[in-house]
Each structure stands twice: as structure tokens, then as C-alpha cells.
Tab-separated table of C-alpha atoms and ligand atoms in Angstrom:
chain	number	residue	atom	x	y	z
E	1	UNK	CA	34.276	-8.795	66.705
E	2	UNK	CA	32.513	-11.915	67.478
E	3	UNK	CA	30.576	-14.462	65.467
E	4	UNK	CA	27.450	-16.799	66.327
E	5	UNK	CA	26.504	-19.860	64.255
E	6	UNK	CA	23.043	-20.128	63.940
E	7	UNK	CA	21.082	-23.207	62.634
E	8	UNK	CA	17.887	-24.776	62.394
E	9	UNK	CA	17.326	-28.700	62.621
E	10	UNK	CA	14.817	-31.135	62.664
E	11	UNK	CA	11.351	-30.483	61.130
E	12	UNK	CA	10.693	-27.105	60.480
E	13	UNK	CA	8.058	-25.140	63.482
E	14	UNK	CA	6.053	-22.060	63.108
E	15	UNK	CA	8.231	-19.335	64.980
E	16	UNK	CA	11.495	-20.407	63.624
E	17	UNK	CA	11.989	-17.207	61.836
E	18	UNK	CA	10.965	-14.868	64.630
E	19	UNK	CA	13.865	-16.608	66.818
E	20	UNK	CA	16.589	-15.474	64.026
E	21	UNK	CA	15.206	-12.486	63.953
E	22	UNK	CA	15.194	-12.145	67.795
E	23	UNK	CA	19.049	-13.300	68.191
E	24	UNK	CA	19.974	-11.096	65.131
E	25	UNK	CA	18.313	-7.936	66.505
E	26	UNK	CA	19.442	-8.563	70.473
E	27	UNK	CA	23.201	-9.276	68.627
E	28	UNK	CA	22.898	-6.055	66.520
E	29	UNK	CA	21.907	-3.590	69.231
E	30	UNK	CA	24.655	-4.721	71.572
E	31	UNK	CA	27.761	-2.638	72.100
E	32	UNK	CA	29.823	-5.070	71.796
E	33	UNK	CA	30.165	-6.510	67.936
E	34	UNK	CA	28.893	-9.531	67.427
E	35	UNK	CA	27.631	-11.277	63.922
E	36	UNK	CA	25.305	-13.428	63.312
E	37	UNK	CA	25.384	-16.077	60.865
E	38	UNK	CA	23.553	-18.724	59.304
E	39	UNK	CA	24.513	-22.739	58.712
E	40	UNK	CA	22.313	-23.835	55.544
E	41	UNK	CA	20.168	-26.711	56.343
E	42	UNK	CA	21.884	-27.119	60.259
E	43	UNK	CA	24.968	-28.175	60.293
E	44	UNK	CA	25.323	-29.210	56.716
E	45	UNK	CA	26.238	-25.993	55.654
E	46	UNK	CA	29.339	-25.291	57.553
E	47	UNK	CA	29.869	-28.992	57.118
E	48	UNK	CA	30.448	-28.336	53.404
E	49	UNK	CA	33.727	-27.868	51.456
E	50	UNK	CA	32.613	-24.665	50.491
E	51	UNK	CA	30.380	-23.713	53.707
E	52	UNK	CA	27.296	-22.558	52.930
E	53	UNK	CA	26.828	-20.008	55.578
E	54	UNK	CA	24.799	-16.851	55.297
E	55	UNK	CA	25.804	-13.125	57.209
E	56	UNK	CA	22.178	-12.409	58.978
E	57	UNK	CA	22.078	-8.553	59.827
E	58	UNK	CA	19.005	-6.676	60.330
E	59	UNK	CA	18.344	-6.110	56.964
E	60	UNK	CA	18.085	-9.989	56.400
E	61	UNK	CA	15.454	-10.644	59.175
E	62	UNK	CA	13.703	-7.633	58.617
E	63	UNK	CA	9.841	-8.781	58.831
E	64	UNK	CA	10.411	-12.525	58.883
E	65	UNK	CA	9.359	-13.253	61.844
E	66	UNK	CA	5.424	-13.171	60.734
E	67	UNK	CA	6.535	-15.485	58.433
E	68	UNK	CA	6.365	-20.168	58.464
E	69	UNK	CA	9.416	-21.872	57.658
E	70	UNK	CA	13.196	-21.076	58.195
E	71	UNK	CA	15.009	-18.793	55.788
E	72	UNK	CA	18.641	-20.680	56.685
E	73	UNK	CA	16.417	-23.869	55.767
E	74	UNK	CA	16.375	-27.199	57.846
E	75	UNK	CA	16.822	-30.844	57.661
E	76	UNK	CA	16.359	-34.102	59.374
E	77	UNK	CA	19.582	-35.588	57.612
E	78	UNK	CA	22.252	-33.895	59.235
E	79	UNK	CA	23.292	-35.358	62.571
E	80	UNK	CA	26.983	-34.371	62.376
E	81	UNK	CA	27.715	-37.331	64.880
E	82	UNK	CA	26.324	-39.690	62.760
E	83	UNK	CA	26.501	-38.527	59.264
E	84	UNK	CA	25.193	-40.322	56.257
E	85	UNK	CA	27.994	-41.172	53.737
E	86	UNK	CA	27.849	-43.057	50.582
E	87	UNK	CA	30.444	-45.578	49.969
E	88	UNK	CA	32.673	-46.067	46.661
E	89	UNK	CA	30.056	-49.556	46.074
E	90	UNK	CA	27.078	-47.548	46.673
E	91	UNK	CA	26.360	-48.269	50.175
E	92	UNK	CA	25.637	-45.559	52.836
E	93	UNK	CA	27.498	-45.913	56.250
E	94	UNK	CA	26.561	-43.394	58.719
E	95	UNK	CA	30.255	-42.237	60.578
E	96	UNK	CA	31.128	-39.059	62.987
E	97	UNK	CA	31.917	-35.932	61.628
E	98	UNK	CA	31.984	-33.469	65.167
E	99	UNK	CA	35.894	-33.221	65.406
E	100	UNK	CA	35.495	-32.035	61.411
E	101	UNK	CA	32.419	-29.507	62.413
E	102	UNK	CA	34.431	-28.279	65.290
E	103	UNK	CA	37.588	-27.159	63.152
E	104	UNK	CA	35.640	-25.607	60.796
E	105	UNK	CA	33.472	-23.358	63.520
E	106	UNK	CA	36.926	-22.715	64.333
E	107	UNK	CA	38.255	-22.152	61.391
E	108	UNK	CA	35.601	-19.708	60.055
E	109	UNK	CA	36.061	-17.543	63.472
E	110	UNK	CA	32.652	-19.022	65.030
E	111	UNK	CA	32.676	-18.357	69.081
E	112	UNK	CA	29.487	-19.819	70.028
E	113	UNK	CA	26.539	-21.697	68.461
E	114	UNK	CA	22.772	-21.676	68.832
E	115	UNK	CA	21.210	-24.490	67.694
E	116	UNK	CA	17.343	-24.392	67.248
E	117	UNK	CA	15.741	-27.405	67.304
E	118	UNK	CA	13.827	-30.030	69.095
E	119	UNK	CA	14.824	-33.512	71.258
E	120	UNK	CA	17.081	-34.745	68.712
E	121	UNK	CA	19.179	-31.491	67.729
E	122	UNK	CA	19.395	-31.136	71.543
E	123	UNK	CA	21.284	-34.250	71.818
E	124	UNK	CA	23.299	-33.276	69.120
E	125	UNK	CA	23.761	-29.805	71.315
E	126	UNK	CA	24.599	-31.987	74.145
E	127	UNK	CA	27.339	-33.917	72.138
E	128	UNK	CA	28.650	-31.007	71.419
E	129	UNK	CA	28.898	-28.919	74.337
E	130	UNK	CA	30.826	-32.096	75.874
E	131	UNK	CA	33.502	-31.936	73.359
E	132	UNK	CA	33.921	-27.945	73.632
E	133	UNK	CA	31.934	-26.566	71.524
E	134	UNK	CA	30.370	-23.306	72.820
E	135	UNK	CA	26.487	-24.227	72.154
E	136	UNK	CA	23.428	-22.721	73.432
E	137	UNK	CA	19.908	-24.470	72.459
E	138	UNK	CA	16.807	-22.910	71.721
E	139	UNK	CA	13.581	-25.541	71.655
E	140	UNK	CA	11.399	-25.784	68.652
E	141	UNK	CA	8.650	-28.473	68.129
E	142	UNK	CA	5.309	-28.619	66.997
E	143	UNK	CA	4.517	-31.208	69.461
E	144	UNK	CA	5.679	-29.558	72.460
E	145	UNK	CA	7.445	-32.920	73.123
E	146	UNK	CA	10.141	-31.473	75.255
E	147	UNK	CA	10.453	-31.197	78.701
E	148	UNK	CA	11.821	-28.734	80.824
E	149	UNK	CA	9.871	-26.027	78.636
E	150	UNK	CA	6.247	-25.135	79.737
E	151	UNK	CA	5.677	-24.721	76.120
E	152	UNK	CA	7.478	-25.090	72.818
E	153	UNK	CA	7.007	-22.050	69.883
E	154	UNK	CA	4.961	-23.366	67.295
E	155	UNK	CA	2.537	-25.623	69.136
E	156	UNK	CA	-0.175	-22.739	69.632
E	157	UNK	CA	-0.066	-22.455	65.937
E	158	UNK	CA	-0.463	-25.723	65.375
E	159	UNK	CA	-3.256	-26.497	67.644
E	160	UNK	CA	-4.855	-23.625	66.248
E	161	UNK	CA	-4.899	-25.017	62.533
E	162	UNK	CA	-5.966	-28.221	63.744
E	163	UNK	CA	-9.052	-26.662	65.838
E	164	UNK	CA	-9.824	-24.534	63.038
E	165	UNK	CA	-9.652	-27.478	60.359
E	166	UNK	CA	-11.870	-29.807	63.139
E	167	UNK	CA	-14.115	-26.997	63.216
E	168	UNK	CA	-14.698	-27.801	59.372
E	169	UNK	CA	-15.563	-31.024	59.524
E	170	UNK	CA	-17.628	-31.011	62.505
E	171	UNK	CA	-20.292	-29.547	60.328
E	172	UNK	CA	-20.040	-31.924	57.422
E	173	UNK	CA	-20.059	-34.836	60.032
E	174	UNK	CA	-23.165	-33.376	61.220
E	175	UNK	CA	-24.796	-32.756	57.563
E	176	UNK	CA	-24.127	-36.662	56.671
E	177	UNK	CA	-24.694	-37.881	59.826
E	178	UNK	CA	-21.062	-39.116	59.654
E	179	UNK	CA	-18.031	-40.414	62.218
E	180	UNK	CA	-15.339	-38.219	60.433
E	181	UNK	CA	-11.619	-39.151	61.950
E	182	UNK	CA	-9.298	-36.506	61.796
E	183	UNK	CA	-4.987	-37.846	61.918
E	184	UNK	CA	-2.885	-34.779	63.291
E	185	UNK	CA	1.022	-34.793	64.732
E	186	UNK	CA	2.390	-36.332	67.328
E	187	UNK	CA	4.633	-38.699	67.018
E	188	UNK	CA	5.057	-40.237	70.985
E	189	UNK	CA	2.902	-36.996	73.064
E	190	UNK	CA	-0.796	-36.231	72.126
E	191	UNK	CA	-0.439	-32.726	73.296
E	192	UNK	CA	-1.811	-31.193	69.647
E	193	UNK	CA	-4.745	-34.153	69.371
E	194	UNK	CA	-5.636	-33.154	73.414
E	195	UNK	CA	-5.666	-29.579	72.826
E	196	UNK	CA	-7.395	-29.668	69.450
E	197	UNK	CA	-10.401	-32.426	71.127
E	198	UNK	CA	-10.803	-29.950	73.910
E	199	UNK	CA	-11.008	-26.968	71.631
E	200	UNK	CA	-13.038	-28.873	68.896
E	201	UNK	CA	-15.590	-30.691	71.072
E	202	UNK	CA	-14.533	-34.399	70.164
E	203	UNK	CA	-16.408	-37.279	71.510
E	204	UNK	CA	-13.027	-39.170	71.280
E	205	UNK	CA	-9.256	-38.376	71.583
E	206	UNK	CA	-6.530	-41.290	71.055
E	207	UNK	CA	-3.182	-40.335	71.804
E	208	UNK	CA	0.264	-42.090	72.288
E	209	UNK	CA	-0.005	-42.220	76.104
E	210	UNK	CA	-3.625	-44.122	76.104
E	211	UNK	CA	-3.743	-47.353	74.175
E	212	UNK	CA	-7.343	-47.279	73.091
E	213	UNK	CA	-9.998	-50.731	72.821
E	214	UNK	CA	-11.640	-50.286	69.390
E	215	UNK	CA	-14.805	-51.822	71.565
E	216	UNK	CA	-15.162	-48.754	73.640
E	217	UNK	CA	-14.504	-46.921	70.659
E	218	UNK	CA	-17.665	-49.024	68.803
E	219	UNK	CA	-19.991	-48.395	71.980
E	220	UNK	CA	-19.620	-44.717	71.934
E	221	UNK	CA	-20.026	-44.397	68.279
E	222	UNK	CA	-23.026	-46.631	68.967
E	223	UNK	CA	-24.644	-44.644	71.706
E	224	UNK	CA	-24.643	-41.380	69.807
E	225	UNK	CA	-26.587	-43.205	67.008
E	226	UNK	CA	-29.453	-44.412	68.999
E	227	UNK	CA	-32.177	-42.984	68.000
E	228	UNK	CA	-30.863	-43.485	64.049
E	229	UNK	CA	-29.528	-40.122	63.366
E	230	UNK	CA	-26.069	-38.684	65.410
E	231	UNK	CA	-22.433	-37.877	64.004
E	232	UNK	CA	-18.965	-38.347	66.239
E	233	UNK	CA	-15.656	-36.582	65.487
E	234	UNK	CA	-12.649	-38.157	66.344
E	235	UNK	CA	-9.286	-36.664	66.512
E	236	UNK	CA	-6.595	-38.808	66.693
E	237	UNK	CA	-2.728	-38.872	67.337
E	238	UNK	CA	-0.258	-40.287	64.740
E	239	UNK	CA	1.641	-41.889	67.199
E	240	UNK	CA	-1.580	-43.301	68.864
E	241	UNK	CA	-2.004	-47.256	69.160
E	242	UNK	CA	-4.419	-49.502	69.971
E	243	UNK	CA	-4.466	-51.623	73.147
E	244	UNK	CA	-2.079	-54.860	72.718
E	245	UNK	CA	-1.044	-53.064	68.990
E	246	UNK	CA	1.563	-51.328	67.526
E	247	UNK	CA	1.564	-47.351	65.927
E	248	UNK	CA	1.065	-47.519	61.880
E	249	UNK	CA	3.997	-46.384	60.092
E	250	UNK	CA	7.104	-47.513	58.265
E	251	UNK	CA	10.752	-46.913	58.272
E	252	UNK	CA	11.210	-43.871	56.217
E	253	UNK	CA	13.878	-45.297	53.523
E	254	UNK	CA	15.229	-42.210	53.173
E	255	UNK	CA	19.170	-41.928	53.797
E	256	UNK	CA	19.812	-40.397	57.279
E	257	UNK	CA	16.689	-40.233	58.571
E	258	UNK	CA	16.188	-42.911	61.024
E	259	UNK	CA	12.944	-41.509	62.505
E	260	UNK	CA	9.983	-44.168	61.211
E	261	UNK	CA	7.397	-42.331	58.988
E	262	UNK	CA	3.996	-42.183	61.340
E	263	UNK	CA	1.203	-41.703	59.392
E	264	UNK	CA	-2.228	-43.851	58.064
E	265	UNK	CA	-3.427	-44.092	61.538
E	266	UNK	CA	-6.444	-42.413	61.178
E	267	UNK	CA	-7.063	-44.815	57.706
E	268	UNK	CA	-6.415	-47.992	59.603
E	269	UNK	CA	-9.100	-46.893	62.394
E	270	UNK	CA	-11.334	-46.438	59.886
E	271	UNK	CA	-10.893	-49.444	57.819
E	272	UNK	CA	-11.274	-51.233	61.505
E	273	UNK	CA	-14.573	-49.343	61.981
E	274	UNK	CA	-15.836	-50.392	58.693
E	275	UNK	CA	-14.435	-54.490	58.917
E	276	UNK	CA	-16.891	-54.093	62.316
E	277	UNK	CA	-20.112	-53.015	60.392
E	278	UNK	CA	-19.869	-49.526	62.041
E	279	UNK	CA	-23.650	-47.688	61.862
E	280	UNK	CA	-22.542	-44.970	60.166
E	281	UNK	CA	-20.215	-43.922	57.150
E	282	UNK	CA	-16.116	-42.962	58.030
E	283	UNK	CA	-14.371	-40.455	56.566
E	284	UNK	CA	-10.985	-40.397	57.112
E	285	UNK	CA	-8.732	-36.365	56.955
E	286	UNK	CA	-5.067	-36.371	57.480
E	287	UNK	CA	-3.819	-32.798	58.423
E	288	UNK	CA	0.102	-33.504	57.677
E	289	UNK	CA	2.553	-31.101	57.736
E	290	UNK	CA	-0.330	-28.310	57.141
E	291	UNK	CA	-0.122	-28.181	60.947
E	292	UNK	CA	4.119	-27.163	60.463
E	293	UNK	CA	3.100	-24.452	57.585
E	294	UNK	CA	2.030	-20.608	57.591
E	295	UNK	CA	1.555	-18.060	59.623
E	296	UNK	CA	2.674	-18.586	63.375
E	297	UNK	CA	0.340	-17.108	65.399
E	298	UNK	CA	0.819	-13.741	67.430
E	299	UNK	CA	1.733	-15.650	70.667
E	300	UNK	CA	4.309	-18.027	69.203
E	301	UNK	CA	5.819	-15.247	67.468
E	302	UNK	CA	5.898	-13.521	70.522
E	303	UNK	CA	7.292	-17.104	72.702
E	304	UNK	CA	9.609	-17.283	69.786
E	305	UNK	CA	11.307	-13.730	69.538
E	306	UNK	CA	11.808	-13.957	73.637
E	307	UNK	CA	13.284	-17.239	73.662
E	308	UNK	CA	15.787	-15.859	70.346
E	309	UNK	CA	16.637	-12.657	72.362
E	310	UNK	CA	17.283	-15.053	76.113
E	311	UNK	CA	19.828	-17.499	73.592
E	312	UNK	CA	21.941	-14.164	72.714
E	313	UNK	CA	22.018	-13.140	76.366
E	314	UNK	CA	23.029	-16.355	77.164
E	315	UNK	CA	26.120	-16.438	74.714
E	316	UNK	CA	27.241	-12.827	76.096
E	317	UNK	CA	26.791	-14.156	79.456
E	318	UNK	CA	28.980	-17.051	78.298
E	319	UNK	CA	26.992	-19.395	80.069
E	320	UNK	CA	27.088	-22.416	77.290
E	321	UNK	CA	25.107	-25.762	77.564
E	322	UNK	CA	22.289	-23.850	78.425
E	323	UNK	CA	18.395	-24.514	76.903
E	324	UNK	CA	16.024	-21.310	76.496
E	325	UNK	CA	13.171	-22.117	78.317
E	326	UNK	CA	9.622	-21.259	79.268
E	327	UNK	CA	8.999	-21.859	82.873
E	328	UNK	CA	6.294	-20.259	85.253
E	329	UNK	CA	5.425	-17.108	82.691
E	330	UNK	CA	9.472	-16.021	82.852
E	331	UNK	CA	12.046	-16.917	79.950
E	332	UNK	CA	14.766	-18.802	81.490
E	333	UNK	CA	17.443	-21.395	80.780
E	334	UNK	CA	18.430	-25.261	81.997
E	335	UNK	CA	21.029	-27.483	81.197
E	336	UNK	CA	20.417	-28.719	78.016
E	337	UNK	CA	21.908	-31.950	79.628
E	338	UNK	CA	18.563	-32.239	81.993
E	339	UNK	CA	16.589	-31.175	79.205
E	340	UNK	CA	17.266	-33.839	76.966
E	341	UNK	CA	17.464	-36.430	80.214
E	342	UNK	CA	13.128	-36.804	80.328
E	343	UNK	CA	10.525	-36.941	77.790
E	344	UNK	CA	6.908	-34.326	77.673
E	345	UNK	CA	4.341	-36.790	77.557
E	346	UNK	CA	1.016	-36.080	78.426
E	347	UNK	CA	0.974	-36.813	81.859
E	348	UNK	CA	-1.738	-39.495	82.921
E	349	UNK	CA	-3.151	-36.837	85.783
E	350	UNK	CA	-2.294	-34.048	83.982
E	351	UNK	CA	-5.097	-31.508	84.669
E	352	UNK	CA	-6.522	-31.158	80.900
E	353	UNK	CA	-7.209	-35.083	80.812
E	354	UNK	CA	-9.230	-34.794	83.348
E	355	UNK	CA	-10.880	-31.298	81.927
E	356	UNK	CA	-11.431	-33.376	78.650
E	357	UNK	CA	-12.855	-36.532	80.618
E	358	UNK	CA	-15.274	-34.154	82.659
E	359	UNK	CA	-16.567	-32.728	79.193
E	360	UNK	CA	-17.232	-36.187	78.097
E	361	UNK	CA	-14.089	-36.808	75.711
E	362	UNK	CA	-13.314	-40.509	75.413
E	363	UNK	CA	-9.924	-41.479	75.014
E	364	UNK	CA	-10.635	-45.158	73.823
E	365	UNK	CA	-9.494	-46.703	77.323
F	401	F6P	O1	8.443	-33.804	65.300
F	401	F6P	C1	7.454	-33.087	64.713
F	401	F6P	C2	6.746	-33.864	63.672
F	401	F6P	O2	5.820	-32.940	63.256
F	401	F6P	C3	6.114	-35.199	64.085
F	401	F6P	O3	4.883	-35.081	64.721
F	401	F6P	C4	6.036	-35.923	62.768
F	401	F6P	O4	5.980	-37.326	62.935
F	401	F6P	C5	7.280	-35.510	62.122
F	401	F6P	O5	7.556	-34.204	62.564
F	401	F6P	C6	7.270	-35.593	60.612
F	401	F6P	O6	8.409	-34.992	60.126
F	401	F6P	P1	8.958	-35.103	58.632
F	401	F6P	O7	7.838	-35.434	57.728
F	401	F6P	O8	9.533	-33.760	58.378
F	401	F6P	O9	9.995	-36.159	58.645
């Protein structure tokens, strides 16, 4: 008999479910034995004194992979190399618990990890791998930030909740005559906010990669209102920032997350568009985590239970330190060490810029 850690980390990703499923069932219909279990909120749960760890057989999985979320949970508090502690005065201190994590895979008769997650849990993968442990890394992301992946489960979904919400409030903008601003994901790549303006229709798309000048941003508004009436949708990265500026967002406060909380971009372009007189009214719609939530789509679902399945063949294989990825239509697998070595922005000639230039997007620049 062998056993297989599974956990989820980072925030949670349309698609998650159908990968469990997809190791579980792969694991289950081998003829050799393995099981498959599951770490409560990543590696907190085996990290506990009583580990919380879950059996996953087929009766466990059995339709979740139509379904949002993560049934082993997931958090963005639980880097086991440097894991929030509180002190005796009430202080946290952040110190390394991997040697501790790696006795007790041991000691609960775990042969191999998979750890689902994006950039950061792949660096924790990476750690890990280096001092033994036998990992294999699936990657999850709404913001199909990583490279070495063509695409990430989850991002379809989330594009497609963004296009369908844009859809909305293209037709209000129009009844009012309004420049509606719509805030969606992505914290350093403006892959959803490129996708969704393409979809959509936008007359402007500010992302990460392209500082914008609120100027250019004034002049288009402008142009469209020339002859008194017109409406302009924007769609807009969280991360995005304009030229000479910084992104809007504050350190999160909350113990063990050291990410800073994006967010109020959209708000602050419109309060700039208002300071300036703009010719028409802003309104201001921030999707949030509705874009993380639901139903994943047929296709991620699909992405998802392949790349679950590849992670299992991997561990019989025995081939650890390995990423799942999506390359040129076939499931494959890289190093999670190159993986993690380069970040997926959006490209400055990558070929849907210049698609969404050609249709007349603006990107602020
Ligand atoms: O990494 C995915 C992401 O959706 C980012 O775009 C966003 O900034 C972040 O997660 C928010 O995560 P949370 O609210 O869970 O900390």
C-alpha cells in the first residue's frame, strides 16, 4: 500500500475539485494500491498535533468536480517554511516548520505529495523537493500567472464571469450614457482584464504590464462623447497602475499573509475621472472573488481532471519535482524548479495585444 498527500494552497480556483477527483480516480483504478489523502487547509492539517487529514476514495469525490471551491479547503496562511507563530507576549514571529512537516509525512506513512497551487505553493514545492520530500505540483490560478503552463484551470471560468458580468453593464452604460469601470483580478498579469476587454468590446483595458496616462484615458472618453451622447466601458486590472504611480492597495494585516490586499483601483480611477470634470457620470463595479466562485466551466473541468490524472502518473512514475503542465494541446510536466524560475506576464508583443489594439482597445499608454 501506498499513500499520497494531497493539498490545496493559495486562493482557491475553479477546477480545484475536479483535480482531486482526477488523482483519486487515476489512484483508485491502478493495480497497484495506492490512497489518497487529504491535508486540511494545505499543509496545516498534517501540520497539526492531531493532523487533520481526510481518506479521499471514490466515494468522497464522487461528482465534485462540477463543483467551485476545494472540499480539503485552502489557505494563504500556511507556508510551512515560514510559519506564523504567536509568541508568549503576543507577538507573531514567522519561523520554519519543513523538517517538522517532513517527519510527520513520514510518520503518517505519506510516500509522495501533490501540492495544488499557484507561484507561491510552487516555491513551497520547490523547498521541499530540495530537502527530500517526494512532491509533485499541479498549477492552479485564476490569473494564469504562471509560466511554463499554456494555461492555468480556472482562468476560462473566470474570464467567462467577467465577460458575462461586462456584458451587463455594457447595456446600462449605454442606457445612461455612462463610463462604467469595471475592477477584476490580477494582481501583477492582466491576462483576465485582456481576455474579458476582447470578449466584452472595451474601449479601454489597463493592466499591470501597461502603465496607463489618465490624459489618454480623458481624450478617448472625450472623443466618444462628441456629439453629446456616447458611453465607454472600461475594464481594468487590480494590479494596474498609472504611469509614474503606484498599484492601490494595502498590506493585508492579517497574520501570515504577506501578499498586499489589491483592490479600489477601479474607485481611485474614477474619483480621478471625476477631480478632472469628466463629461459623463462614473460608475465604479468591483467583481472580487465572484470571479474565484461557482461553477468551473466544462473546459477547466476538463484542463483540471487531465492535469489531476498526469500528477498521479507522475508519482507512479516516481519522477518527483515535476509541474503538470499544459503545453502545445498535450498534458505534460517541467521542473517545478524552471517553473517557478520566470513570471506569465502578458507579453508586450503577445499576439492578443495587438488583436485588442487592431479592434480599437486602448490600453491607457
Ligand atoms: O492570485 C489570485 C488572486 O485572485 C489575485 O488576483 C488576488 O489579488 C488574490 O487572489 C486575492 O486573494 P485573497 O483575497 O484570497 O487573499
Amino acid at each position: 500500500m501506498k499513500k499520497i498527500l494531497v493539498c490545496t494552497g493559495g486562493g482557491d480556483c475553479p477546477g480545484l475539485n475536479a483535480v482531486i477527483r482526477g488523482i483519486v480516480k487515476a489512484a483508485q483504478s491502478d493495480n497497484d494500491d495506492y490512497e489518497v489523502w487529504g491535508s486540511i487547509e494545505a499543509f496545516n492539517g498534517i501540520l497539526k498535533d492531531e493532523p487533520e487529514i481526510i481518506p479521499l476514495d471514490n466515494n468522497a469525490v464522487s461528482g465534485i468536480h462540477v463543483k467551485g471551491g476545494t472540499i480539503i479547503k485552502t489557505t494563504n496562511r500556511g507556508n510551512p517554511l515560514n510559519f506564523p507563530v504567536q509568541e508568549e507576549d503576543g507577538t507573531w514571529t514567522n519561523i520554519d516548520r519543513s523538517e517538522e512537516l517532513m517527519t510527520k509525512i513520514k510518520a503518517n506513512g505519506f510516500d509522495a505529495v501533490i501540492n495544488i497551487g499557484g507561484d507561491g505553493s510552487q516555491k513551497i514545492s520547490q523547498s521541499l523537493f530540495e530537502k527530500g520530500v517526494n512532491i509533485i505540483g499541479v498549477p492552479k490560478t485564476i490569473d494564469n500567472d504562471l509560466s511554463a503552463t499554456d494555461l492555468t484551470f480556472g482562468f476560462t471560468t473566470a474570464v467567462q464571469i467577467a465577460s458575462d458580468c461586462f456584458d451587463k453593464l455594457v447595456t446600462t452604460a449605454s442606457s445612461h450614457s455612462r463610463v462604467m469601470i469595471m475592477e477584476v483580478m490580477g494582481r501583477d498579469a492582466g491576462w483576465i482584464a485582456l481576455h474579458t476587454a476582447i470578449s466584452g468590446g472595451a474601449e479601454i483595458c489597463l493592466i499591470p504590464e501597461i502603465p496607463y496616462d489618465l490624459a489618454n484615458i480623458i481624450e478617448i472618453i472625450n472623443s466618444r462623447y462628441d456629439d453629446g451622447r456616447g458611453f465607454v466601458n472600461i475594464v481594468i486590472a487590480e494590479g494596474a497602475k498609472p504611469k509614474h504611480g503606484t498599484v492601490t492597495g494595502k498590506a493585508s494585516g492579517e497574520i501570515g499573509d504577506q501578499h498586499i490586499k489589491l483592490g479600489g483601483v477601479g474607485n481611485a480611477l474614477r474619483a480621478k475621472l471625476d477631480e478632472c470634470n469628466c463629461v459623463a457620470q462614473v460608475r465604479t463595479t468591483i467583481l472580487g472573488h465572484i470571479q474565484r466562485g461557482g461553477t468551473p466551466m466544462a473546459f477547466d473541468r476538463i484542463l483540471a481532471s487531465a492535469m489531476g490524472v498526469k500528477a498521479f502518473d507522475l508519482i507512479k512514475e516516481g519522477n518527483f519535482g515535476q509541474m503538470v503542465a499544459l503545453q502545445n494541446n498535450e498534458i505534460t510536466s517541467v521542473k517545478i524548479a524552471d517553473a517557478v524560475k520566470t513570471y506569465n506576464h502578458v507579453n508586450l508583443d503577445h499576439y492578443l495585444l495587438k488583436t485588442a489594439r487592431s479592434l480599437g482597445i486602448s490600453f491607457g499608454d
